[in-house]
Coordinates of C-alpha atoms in Angstrom, one line a residue:
Chain A
M117 CA 16.1 -40.7 20.2
T118 CA 13.0 -41.9 22.0
T119 CA 13.7 -44.7 24.6
I120 CA 10.4 -44.7 26.3
S121 CA 7.4 -43.6 24.7
A122 CA 3.8 -43.8 26.3
Q123 CA 0.7 -42.5 24.5
S124 CA -2.6 -41.8 26.2
L125 CA -1.7 -44.6 28.8
D126 CA -4.7 -46.0 31.2
L127 CA -4.7 -48.4 34.2
T128 CA -7.6 -49.4 36.1
F129 CA -7.5 -51.9 38.8
P130 CA -10.7 -53.6 40.0
S131 CA -11.5 -53.3 43.6
P132 CA -14.3 -54.2 45.9
D133 CA -15.1 -50.5 46.4
G134 CA -15.3 -50.0 42.6
P135 CA -12.5 -49.5 39.9
V136 CA -9.4 -47.7 40.8
H137 CA -8.1 -45.5 38.1
A138 CA -4.0 -45.9 38.9
L139 CA -3.1 -44.3 35.7
S140 CA -5.2 -41.6 33.3
D141 CA -4.4 -40.2 30.2
I142 CA -0.2 -40.7 30.4
S143 CA 1.3 -39.5 27.4
L144 CA 5.4 -39.3 27.8
D145 CA 8.5 -39.4 25.6
I146 CA 11.6 -40.3 27.3
N147 CA 14.9 -39.7 25.4
E148 CA 17.9 -41.5 25.6
G149 CA 20.4 -40.7 28.4
E150 CA 17.9 -38.5 29.9
F151 CA 17.2 -39.0 33.7
V152 CA 13.6 -38.7 34.8
S153 CA 12.3 -38.1 38.2
F154 CA 8.5 -38.8 38.7
I155 CA 7.3 -37.2 42.0
G156 CA 3.7 -36.9 43.7
P157 CA 1.9 -37.8 46.8
S158 CA 1.2 -41.5 47.3
G159 CA -1.3 -43.0 44.8
C160 CA -0.3 -40.9 42.1
G161 CA 0.7 -43.6 40.1
K162 CA 4.2 -42.8 39.7
T163 CA 5.2 -46.7 41.0
T164 CA 2.5 -47.9 38.7
F165 CA 4.1 -46.1 35.7
L166 CA 7.3 -47.4 36.6
R167 CA 6.0 -51.2 37.0
C168 CA 4.3 -50.6 33.6
V169 CA 7.5 -49.9 32.1
A170 CA 8.9 -53.0 33.6
A171 CA 6.1 -54.9 32.4
L172 CA 5.5 -55.8 36.2
E173 CA 1.8 -54.3 35.3
T174 CA -0.2 -54.4 32.3
P175 CA -1.9 -51.1 31.3
T176 CA -5.5 -51.4 30.3
G177 CA -5.4 -48.6 27.6
G178 CA -3.0 -46.5 25.5
T179 CA 0.4 -47.9 24.3
L180 CA 3.5 -47.8 25.4
T181 CA 6.9 -48.7 23.9
V182 CA 10.3 -49.4 25.6
N183 CA 13.1 -49.4 23.5
G184 CA 10.8 -49.7 20.5
M185 CA 9.5 -53.0 21.9
A186 CA 6.6 -53.5 23.8
P187 CA 7.3 -53.5 27.5
D188 CA 7.1 -57.3 28.3
D189 CA 9.6 -58.0 25.6
A190 CA 11.6 -55.6 26.4
R191 CA 11.9 -57.1 29.7
K192 CA 12.4 -60.6 28.2
A193 CA 15.5 -58.7 26.2
R194 CA 16.6 -57.5 29.8
A195 CA 15.9 -53.7 28.6
Y196 CA 16.5 -52.4 32.1
G197 CA 18.0 -53.0 35.7
Y198 CA 15.0 -52.2 38.4
V199 CA 16.3 -51.0 41.9
F200 CA 13.3 -51.5 44.4
Q201 CA 13.3 -49.4 47.7
A202 CA 14.1 -52.7 49.5
A203 CA 17.9 -53.8 48.7
G204 CA 16.7 -57.3 48.8
L205 CA 20.0 -58.8 48.8
Y206 CA 20.1 -62.5 49.8
P207 CA 21.3 -62.9 53.2
W208 CA 23.1 -66.1 52.1
R209 CA 24.9 -64.8 49.3
T210 CA 27.9 -62.5 49.9
I211 CA 27.8 -58.9 48.0
G212 CA 29.6 -60.4 45.0
R213 CA 27.4 -63.3 44.8
N214 CA 24.3 -61.0 45.1
V215 CA 25.9 -59.0 42.2
T216 CA 26.4 -62.2 39.7
L217 CA 23.0 -63.6 40.5
P218 CA 21.2 -61.7 37.6
L219 CA 24.4 -62.6 35.3
E220 CA 24.2 -66.4 36.5
I221 CA 20.2 -66.2 35.6
M222 CA 21.1 -64.8 32.1
G223 CA 23.9 -67.5 31.3
Y224 CA 26.8 -65.1 31.4
S225 CA 30.4 -67.1 31.8
K226 CA 31.7 -67.0 34.7
A227 CA 34.6 -65.3 33.9
D228 CA 32.7 -62.7 32.5
R229 CA 30.4 -62.5 35.5
T230 CA 33.6 -62.1 38.0
K231 CA 34.8 -59.2 35.6
R232 CA 31.3 -57.3 35.5
M233 CA 30.9 -58.1 38.8
E234 CA 34.2 -56.5 40.0
D235 CA 33.4 -53.5 37.6
V236 CA 30.3 -52.3 38.9
L237 CA 31.0 -52.7 42.4
E238 CA 34.3 -50.7 41.8
L239 CA 31.4 -48.2 40.2
V240 CA 29.4 -47.9 43.3
E241 CA 32.9 -47.9 45.2
L242 CA 32.1 -51.2 46.9
G243 CA 35.0 -52.8 45.4
N244 CA 36.5 -53.9 48.7
F245 CA 33.2 -55.5 49.9
T246 CA 32.7 -58.4 47.5
N247 CA 33.2 -61.1 49.9
K248 CA 31.5 -59.3 52.8
Y249 CA 27.5 -60.4 53.7
P250 CA 24.6 -58.1 53.5
W251 CA 24.1 -57.8 57.2
Q252 CA 27.7 -56.6 57.5
L253 CA 27.0 -53.4 55.4
S254 CA 25.1 -50.4 56.2
G255 CA 21.7 -49.5 54.6
G256 CA 23.2 -47.0 52.4
M257 CA 26.0 -49.6 51.1
Q258 CA 23.3 -52.1 50.6
Q259 CA 21.6 -50.1 48.5
R260 CA 24.5 -49.2 46.6
A261 CA 25.1 -53.0 46.2
S262 CA 21.5 -53.6 44.7
I263 CA 22.1 -50.7 42.2
A264 CA 25.3 -52.5 41.3
R265 CA 23.4 -55.6 40.7
A266 CA 20.8 -53.7 38.6
L267 CA 24.0 -52.2 36.6
A268 CA 25.5 -55.7 36.3
F269 CA 23.9 -57.1 33.0
D270 CA 24.7 -53.2 31.1
A271 CA 20.8 -52.7 30.1
P272 CA 20.3 -49.4 29.0
I273 CA 17.6 -48.2 31.3
L274 CA 18.0 -47.9 35.0
L275 CA 14.5 -47.9 36.8
M276 CA 14.8 -46.8 40.3
D277 CA 11.5 -47.1 42.5
E278 CA 12.3 -44.7 45.6
P279 CA 15.7 -46.5 46.1
F280 CA 16.8 -44.1 48.6
G281 CA 13.4 -43.7 50.7
A282 CA 14.4 -45.5 53.7
L283 CA 17.7 -43.8 54.2
D284 CA 18.5 -40.9 56.3
E285 CA 19.0 -37.5 54.6
I286 CA 22.5 -37.3 55.2
V287 CA 23.4 -40.9 53.6
R288 CA 20.8 -39.8 51.1
D289 CA 22.5 -36.6 49.9
R290 CA 25.8 -38.5 49.4
L291 CA 24.1 -41.3 47.5
N292 CA 22.4 -38.8 45.3
E293 CA 25.9 -37.2 44.6
E294 CA 27.0 -40.7 44.0
L295 CA 24.1 -41.4 41.6
L296 CA 24.4 -38.4 39.4
S297 CA 28.2 -39.2 38.7
L298 CA 27.0 -42.6 38.0
W299 CA 24.6 -41.6 35.6
K300 CA 27.2 -39.4 33.9
R301 CA 29.6 -41.8 33.4
T302 CA 27.1 -44.5 32.1
N303 CA 24.7 -42.3 30.6
K304 CA 22.0 -44.9 31.2
T305 CA 18.5 -43.6 30.6
T306 CA 16.9 -43.2 34.3
L307 CA 13.3 -43.5 35.7
F308 CA 13.7 -42.4 39.1
V309 CA 10.5 -42.3 41.8
T310 CA 10.9 -40.0 44.5
H311 CA 8.9 -38.4 47.3
S312 CA 11.4 -35.6 47.6
I313 CA 11.4 -32.4 45.7
P314 CA 15.3 -31.5 46.2
E315 CA 15.9 -35.0 45.2
A316 CA 14.0 -34.8 41.8
V317 CA 15.3 -31.3 41.2
Y318 CA 18.9 -32.0 42.0
L319 CA 18.8 -35.2 40.3
S320 CA 16.7 -34.9 37.2
T321 CA 17.1 -33.6 33.6
K322 CA 13.1 -33.9 33.3
I323 CA 10.7 -33.8 36.1
V324 CA 7.2 -35.4 36.2
V325 CA 4.8 -33.9 38.4
M326 CA 1.9 -36.3 39.0
S327 CA -0.9 -36.1 41.3
P328 CA -3.9 -39.1 42.3
R329 CA -7.1 -39.8 41.8
P330 CA -6.9 -40.5 38.9
G331 CA -3.1 -40.8 38.8
R332 CA -2.2 -38.4 35.9
I333 CA 0.6 -35.8 35.1
T334 CA 0.1 -32.3 36.2
D335 CA 3.2 -30.8 35.0
I336 CA 6.4 -31.9 32.9
I337 CA 9.6 -29.6 33.9
D338 CA 12.8 -29.8 31.4
S339 CA 15.2 -28.7 34.0
P340 CA 17.5 -25.8 33.0
L341 CA 20.3 -26.7 35.4
P342 CA 23.6 -27.7 34.1
K343 CA 24.6 -31.3 33.9
D344 CA 27.4 -30.7 36.3
R345 CA 26.0 -30.4 39.7
P346 CA 27.7 -29.5 42.7
L347 CA 25.4 -30.4 45.9
D348 CA 25.4 -26.4 47.0
I349 CA 23.6 -25.8 43.5
R350 CA 20.7 -26.3 45.7
D351 CA 21.0 -23.1 47.0
T352 CA 21.3 -21.3 43.6
P353 CA 18.1 -19.3 42.3
E354 CA 17.7 -21.8 39.0
F355 CA 17.4 -24.2 41.5
L356 CA 14.9 -23.0 43.7
A357 CA 12.9 -21.8 40.7
V358 CA 12.3 -25.3 39.5
A359 CA 11.7 -26.6 43.1
H360 CA 9.0 -23.9 43.4
R361 CA 7.6 -25.1 40.1
V362 CA 7.5 -28.7 41.2
R363 CA 5.8 -27.5 44.6
E364 CA 3.2 -25.4 42.4
G365 CA 2.6 -28.5 40.3
L366 CA 2.1 -30.9 43.2
R367 CA -0.3 -28.2 44.8
T368 CA -2.4 -27.7 41.7
G369 CA -2.8 -31.4 41.3
M370 CA -3.8 -31.8 44.8
E371 CA -6.5 -28.9 44.7
A372 CA -7.7 -30.4 41.5
A373 CA -8.3 -33.8 43.2
Chain B
M1010 CA 31.2 -66.8 107.7
T1011 CA 34.4 -64.7 108.7
D1012 CA 35.8 -61.7 107.2
A1013 CA 38.4 -64.1 105.7
T1014 CA 35.8 -66.1 103.7
F1015 CA 34.7 -62.7 102.2
A1016 CA 38.0 -61.8 101.0
A1017 CA 39.1 -65.4 99.4
T1018 CA 36.2 -64.6 96.5
P1019 CA 35.5 -61.4 94.9
P1020 CA 32.4 -59.9 96.7
G1021 CA 29.2 -61.0 95.3
A1022 CA 30.7 -63.3 92.8
T1023 CA 29.4 -66.7 93.8
S1024 CA 26.0 -65.1 95.0
R1025 CA 25.7 -63.7 91.3
R1026 CA 26.7 -67.0 89.8
L1027 CA 24.3 -68.8 92.3
R1028 CA 21.4 -66.3 91.0
E1029 CA 22.1 -66.7 87.6
F1030 CA 21.9 -70.5 87.8
A1031 CA 18.5 -70.1 89.6
R1032 CA 17.1 -67.8 87.3
N1033 CA 18.3 -70.2 84.1
F1034 CA 17.5 -73.2 86.0
G1035 CA 15.2 -72.3 88.7
P1036 CA 11.9 -72.7 86.6
V1037 CA 12.6 -75.9 85.0
V1038 CA 13.6 -77.3 88.1
T1039 CA 10.6 -76.3 89.7
V1040 CA 8.4 -77.7 87.2
I1041 CA 9.9 -81.1 87.1
A1042 CA 9.9 -81.2 91.0
A1043 CA 6.3 -80.7 91.0
L1044 CA 5.5 -82.9 88.3
I1045 CA 7.6 -85.7 90.0
G1046 CA 5.7 -84.8 93.4
L1047 CA 2.2 -85.1 91.8
W1048 CA 3.3 -88.2 90.3
Y1049 CA 4.1 -90.1 93.7
L1050 CA 1.2 -88.4 95.3
A1051 CA -1.0 -89.8 92.4
C1052 CA 0.4 -93.6 92.9
I1053 CA -0.9 -93.7 96.4
P1054 CA -5.0 -93.8 95.4
M1055 CA -3.8 -95.4 91.6
N1056 CA -2.1 -98.4 93.7
A1057 CA -4.4 -98.6 96.7
Q1058 CA -6.3 -101.5 95.6
N1059 CA -3.5 -103.6 95.4
S1060 CA -1.7 -102.1 98.5
L1061 CA -4.7 -103.4 100.5
L1062 CA -4.8 -106.4 99.0
L1063 CA -1.0 -107.2 99.9
A1064 CA -1.6 -105.9 103.4
E1065 CA -5.1 -108.1 103.7
R1066 CA -2.9 -111.1 102.7
E1067 CA -0.6 -110.6 105.7
G1068 CA -3.5 -110.5 107.7
I1069 CA -3.3 -106.8 108.2
A1070 CA -7.0 -105.4 109.5
V1071 CA -8.0 -103.0 106.1
S1072 CA -11.4 -101.4 105.4
P1073 CA -13.4 -102.6 103.3
A1074 CA -12.1 -106.0 104.9
T1075 CA -12.6 -107.8 101.6
A1076 CA -11.5 -107.7 97.8
A1077 CA -15.2 -108.1 96.8
E1078 CA -16.2 -105.4 99.1
R1079 CA -13.1 -103.1 97.5
R1080 CA -13.7 -103.7 94.1
D1081 CA -16.1 -100.9 93.2
V1082 CA -14.7 -98.4 95.8
G1083 CA -12.6 -95.7 94.3
G1084 CA -8.9 -95.1 94.8
I1085 CA -9.2 -92.2 96.8
A1086 CA -11.9 -93.4 99.4
L1087 CA -9.6 -96.3 99.8
A1088 CA -6.3 -94.6 100.3
F1089 CA -8.5 -92.4 103.1
A1090 CA -10.0 -95.6 104.6
T1091 CA -6.9 -96.9 105.4
P1092 CA -4.4 -94.6 104.9
D1093 CA -1.0 -96.2 106.6
Q1094 CA -1.3 -99.3 104.4
A1095 CA -2.0 -97.4 101.3
L1096 CA 0.7 -95.0 101.9
A1097 CA 3.2 -97.7 102.9
R1098 CA 2.7 -100.2 100.0
A1099 CA 2.2 -97.5 97.3
F1100 CA 5.6 -97.1 96.0
D1101 CA 7.1 -100.3 95.4
Q1102 CA 5.1 -103.0 94.2
D1103 CA 5.7 -105.6 91.6
R1104 CA 2.9 -104.9 89.3
P1105 CA 1.4 -101.4 90.0
R1106 CA -1.1 -99.8 88.2
L1107 CA 0.9 -96.7 88.1
P1108 CA 4.8 -97.3 88.7
T1109 CA 6.7 -94.6 90.5
P1110 CA 9.1 -92.3 88.8
H1111 CA 12.2 -94.4 90.7
Q1112 CA 10.8 -97.5 89.3
V1113 CA 10.7 -96.7 86.0
V1114 CA 13.8 -95.1 86.0
T1115 CA 15.3 -98.0 87.6
E1116 CA 13.9 -100.1 84.8
L1117 CA 15.2 -97.3 81.9
W1118 CA 18.5 -97.6 83.6
D1119 CA 18.7 -101.9 83.7
T1120 CA 17.2 -101.8 80.2
I1121 CA 19.1 -99.3 78.6
V1122 CA 22.6 -99.3 80.5
G1123 CA 22.4 -103.0 82.0
Q1124 CA 21.7 -104.9 79.0
K1125 CA 24.4 -105.6 76.1
I1126 CA 23.0 -103.3 73.0
T1127 CA 22.3 -106.7 70.9
S1128 CA 20.1 -107.9 73.9
K1129 CA 16.3 -108.6 73.3
R1130 CA 15.7 -107.1 76.8
S1131 CA 17.9 -104.0 75.6
L1132 CA 15.7 -101.0 75.3
V1133 CA 18.4 -99.5 73.1
W1134 CA 18.2 -102.6 70.6
H1135 CA 14.3 -102.0 70.5
A1136 CA 14.6 -98.4 69.8
G1137 CA 17.0 -99.1 67.1
I1138 CA 14.3 -101.5 65.4
T1139 CA 11.9 -98.4 65.7
L1140 CA 14.7 -96.3 64.5
A1141 CA 15.1 -97.9 61.1
P1142 CA 11.4 -97.2 60.1
T1143 CA 11.2 -93.9 61.7
L1144 CA 13.9 -92.4 59.7
L1145 CA 13.3 -93.8 56.3
G1146 CA 9.7 -93.0 56.8
F1147 CA 10.6 -89.1 58.1
L1148 CA 12.9 -89.1 54.8
I1149 CA 10.3 -90.1 52.3
G1150 CA 7.4 -87.9 54.1
S1151 CA 9.9 -85.2 53.9
I1152 CA 10.6 -85.2 50.4
A1153 CA 6.8 -86.0 49.1
G1154 CA 5.5 -83.1 51.6
I1155 CA 8.4 -80.7 49.8
A1156 CA 7.3 -82.0 46.6
L1157 CA 3.6 -81.5 47.5
A1158 CA 4.3 -78.2 48.4
V1159 CA 6.3 -77.0 45.2
G1160 CA 3.1 -78.4 43.2
I1161 CA 0.7 -76.4 45.3
V1162 CA 2.9 -73.0 45.2
H1163 CA 3.4 -73.3 41.5
S1164 CA 0.2 -75.0 40.3
R1165 CA -3.6 -73.2 40.8
V1166 CA -4.9 -76.6 40.1
M1167 CA -3.1 -78.4 43.1
D1168 CA -3.6 -75.2 45.1
L1169 CA -7.1 -75.8 45.1
S1170 CA -7.2 -79.7 45.0
V1171 CA -4.2 -81.0 47.3
M1172 CA -4.8 -79.3 50.3
P1173 CA -8.0 -80.7 51.2
W1174 CA -7.1 -84.1 50.6
A1175 CA -3.7 -83.7 52.9
I1176 CA -6.1 -82.8 55.5
A1177 CA -8.7 -85.2 55.1
S1178 CA -5.8 -87.8 55.1
Q1179 CA -4.6 -86.6 58.5
T1180 CA -8.2 -86.8 60.1
I1181 CA -8.3 -90.5 59.7
P1182 CA -7.0 -92.3 62.6
I1183 CA -3.6 -94.0 62.0
L1184 CA -4.7 -96.6 64.3
A1185 CA -7.5 -97.7 61.7
I1186 CA -5.2 -97.1 58.8
A1187 CA -2.0 -98.5 59.6
P1188 CA -3.3 -102.3 59.5
M1189 CA -4.6 -101.8 56.2
I1190 CA -1.2 -100.6 55.2
I1191 CA 0.5 -103.6 56.6
V1192 CA -2.1 -105.9 55.2
V1193 CA -2.3 -104.3 51.8
L1194 CA 1.7 -104.3 51.3
N1195 CA 2.1 -107.7 52.7
S1196 CA -0.4 -109.3 50.1
I1197 CA 2.0 -107.6 47.1
G1198 CA 4.9 -109.1 49.1
I1199 CA 6.3 -105.8 50.9
Q1200 CA 7.3 -106.7 54.3
G1201 CA 10.0 -105.4 57.0
V1202 CA 10.9 -101.8 57.4
L1203 CA 9.1 -100.5 54.3
P1204 CA 5.6 -100.6 55.5
K1205 CA 6.4 -99.2 58.8
A1206 CA 8.2 -96.5 57.0
I1207 CA 5.2 -95.9 54.9
I1208 CA 3.0 -95.2 58.0
S1209 CA 5.8 -93.0 59.0
A1210 CA 5.7 -91.0 55.9
Y1211 CA 1.8 -90.9 56.1
L1212 CA 2.1 -89.0 59.5
S1213 CA 5.2 -86.8 58.6
F1214 CA 4.5 -85.4 55.1
F1215 CA 1.4 -83.4 56.4
P1216 CA 3.3 -80.7 58.2
V1217 CA 6.2 -80.4 55.9
T1218 CA 3.6 -79.7 53.1
V1219 CA 1.8 -77.0 55.5
G1220 CA 5.0 -75.5 56.6
M1221 CA 6.6 -75.7 52.8
V1222 CA 3.6 -74.1 51.3
K1223 CA 4.0 -71.0 53.7
G1224 CA 7.6 -71.0 53.3
L1225 CA 7.6 -71.2 49.5
R1226 CA 5.5 -68.1 49.4
A1227 CA 7.7 -66.3 52.1
A1228 CA 9.7 -64.3 49.6
S1229 CA 8.6 -60.7 49.4
P1230 CA 6.5 -59.6 46.2
S1231 CA 9.6 -57.2 45.5
D1232 CA 11.9 -60.2 45.3
L1233 CA 9.9 -62.0 43.1
D1234 CA 9.3 -59.2 40.7
L1235 CA 12.9 -59.0 40.6
M1236 CA 13.3 -62.4 39.9
R1237 CA 11.1 -61.3 36.9
T1238 CA 12.7 -58.3 35.8
W1239 CA 15.6 -60.7 35.2
N1240 CA 13.3 -63.0 33.0
A1241 CA 14.2 -65.9 35.6
S1242 CA 12.5 -69.1 34.7
G1243 CA 10.2 -70.7 37.6
L1244 CA 12.8 -73.4 38.4
R1245 CA 15.5 -70.5 38.8
T1246 CA 13.3 -68.8 41.4
L1247 CA 12.4 -71.8 43.1
L1248 CA 16.1 -72.5 43.4
S1249 CA 17.6 -69.6 44.1
L1250 CA 14.9 -67.7 45.9
R1251 CA 11.9 -69.5 46.9
L1252 CA 13.8 -72.6 48.4
P1253 CA 16.4 -70.7 50.2
M1254 CA 13.9 -68.4 52.0
S1255 CA 11.5 -71.2 52.8
L1256 CA 14.4 -73.1 55.0
P1257 CA 13.4 -71.6 58.5
Y1258 CA 9.7 -72.9 57.9
L1259 CA 11.0 -76.2 56.7
F1260 CA 13.2 -76.8 59.9
A1261 CA 10.2 -75.9 62.0
S1262 CA 8.3 -78.7 60.0
L1263 CA 10.7 -81.1 60.3
K1264 CA 11.0 -81.4 64.1
I1265 CA 7.0 -82.1 64.0
A1266 CA 7.3 -84.3 61.2
V1267 CA 10.4 -86.4 63.0
A1268 CA 8.2 -86.8 66.0
A1269 CA 5.0 -87.7 64.1
A1270 CA 7.5 -90.2 62.0
L1271 CA 8.2 -91.9 65.2
V1272 CA 4.5 -92.2 66.3
G1273 CA 4.0 -93.8 62.8
A1274 CA 6.8 -96.2 63.5
I1275 CA 5.6 -97.1 66.8
V1276 CA 1.9 -97.9 65.8
G1277 CA 3.1 -99.5 62.6
E1278 CA 4.6 -102.0 64.5
L1279 CA 1.4 -102.9 66.7
P1280 CA -0.4 -105.0 63.8
T1281 CA 2.8 -107.1 62.8
G1282 CA 2.6 -109.0 66.0
A1283 CA 4.5 -107.1 67.7
V1284 CA 7.8 -108.9 68.1
S1285 CA 10.4 -106.3 68.3
G1286 CA 10.6 -102.3 68.7
L1287 CA 9.4 -99.9 71.2
G1288 CA 5.9 -100.4 70.2
A1289 CA 6.1 -103.8 70.9
R1290 CA 7.5 -103.6 74.4
L1291 CA 4.2 -101.2 74.7
L1292 CA 2.1 -103.9 73.3
A1293 CA 3.6 -106.8 75.2
G1294 CA 3.7 -104.8 78.3
S1295 CA 0.0 -104.3 78.3
Y1296 CA -0.6 -108.1 77.2
Y1297 CA 1.2 -109.2 80.3
G1298 CA 0.4 -106.0 82.8
Q1299 CA 3.8 -105.2 83.0
T1300 CA 3.2 -101.3 83.7
V1301 CA 6.5 -100.3 84.6
Q1302 CA 7.6 -101.8 81.0
I1303 CA 5.2 -99.9 79.2
W1304 CA 5.9 -96.7 80.9
S1305 CA 10.0 -97.3 80.7
A1306 CA 8.9 -97.7 76.6
L1307 CA 7.1 -94.7 76.7
F1308 CA 9.7 -92.9 78.1
G1309 CA 12.2 -94.5 75.7
A1310 CA 10.2 -93.1 73.2
A1311 CA 10.1 -89.5 74.5
I1312 CA 13.7 -89.8 74.8
V1313 CA 14.3 -91.0 71.1
A1314 CA 12.0 -88.1 70.2
A1315 CA 13.8 -85.4 71.9
L1316 CA 17.0 -86.8 70.4
L1317 CA 15.7 -86.6 67.0
V1318 CA 14.3 -83.2 67.5
A1319 CA 17.6 -82.2 69.0
V1320 CA 19.3 -83.1 66.1
I1321 CA 17.5 -81.2 63.9
A1322 CA 17.6 -78.1 66.0
A1323 CA 21.3 -78.5 66.0
V1324 CA 21.4 -78.5 62.0
E1325 CA 19.0 -75.8 61.9
R1326 CA 21.1 -73.6 63.9
F1327 CA 24.1 -74.3 62.0
T1328 CA 22.5 -73.8 58.8
L1329 CA 20.5 -70.6 59.2
R1330 CA 23.2 -68.9 61.0
R1331 CA 25.5 -69.6 58.1
M1332 CA 22.9 -68.6 55.7
G1333 CA 22.1 -65.2 57.7
L1334 CA 18.5 -66.4 58.0
A1335 CA 18.9 -66.6 61.7

């Protein structure tokens, strides 16, 4: 079943140097339960596309449906949880109360809030940190808490905009592994923006390669890798073949620009 | 120093403590000492007219010899013309043009500690009279300032229209507008603390508005986007995100506002006949040429302002540390 469907999507921003073509003719269908990575250099529109899905930007052309609805209706129906590169936890709230913030806003009962908060923090292995403050946690733990916050209201879609971009590679590997197991357990349709080829190939069932000026799709790769992926799958020929194709896609995109 | 003394204290401990003390307080003490020195120095030419007059009355030869001749001569020239008398008599006059630090301190001591608090001669009593409109005006001004900032941040119309008026309001000299406020409010039967408080509020709302407009916009774009993805209302975003984020800005503004409120209350006391309060002490002192009283009232006001700012700073430190914003 198609969860997100884009048909010849266009988005131009006005700017002093003339209009900027952020998205050009983006057509893409994402099925329920897929893990889709968007990879490409800065300015290729991967974040902009995610923001269009989240109704944080409005496309200037084409059609986009999220869960069969217009993006803004999907936003109001709380169809997705969004994770930014900055964890964005409030320093004056404990981890637990950071996670319950969206639930408070959405009007969940206190008992329900507490239960959901405990469940999602358990899911990201922060069960013992409910009463800690964000500054007491490492950067990786903060980002896990922010993922828990996005999962707390059990939206069917998870949008992640370079969530691990600011973390070092060792922490990043761990979080990638955890994210994968999280995705397998929750089966959420996940859209994941990244700069990193290994990260994209390791995590995704589908990789969308994009290139800038104008922001467009140069290749869509359906990953042949199995759903169970230990970290050393990254040394297998299948993995390297996919990574190679991504790199090729990025190169042709750059040459055409 | 003998070897025994060295053995009694761990080597270098005392000198290290001394050095630390000197590093922490040295600059402060040096600056204060320099200022006090300058002050005493300034007393000599400032009070020279009077010094020479007193000397002349005692039959001591001064130059120029008569008050009429001295009238148009500058204080520095007089001090150089008769240095011994100018120096000897500069520091303990009854009605100096510039009182010395020790005269001001003595007056402060007499009027703060030496009087019953309920006495009309107590500076504490006068400060209390001024404090009431200061605090009330500070409260009104802060609330108005925050309310204006909330409006400016949420409404484009207010953003474009309110700020110019707020700035214009502060360009009008408070001395010009204070009597009008007193008179207008008096004509509709409002007297006492409230008119003075309104003058205080008039001065104190502005820094709060400016600071809070910045503070309420301090939340990062991604924080605001996150609120939007949760479909949070504007009110909810204000309460859960914008207001907490604005607290560091709020406290900075409040410190300015409370000092401005004190100025407003003092100015507000001047047109009402100056019966009581720090402003009244200033005005009465200038009526009767009591410079020592003026200066001690000025220092009294400065002490009150410093205490008010210190209280806010303490609340600030506590709150921001608790909220993880420090």
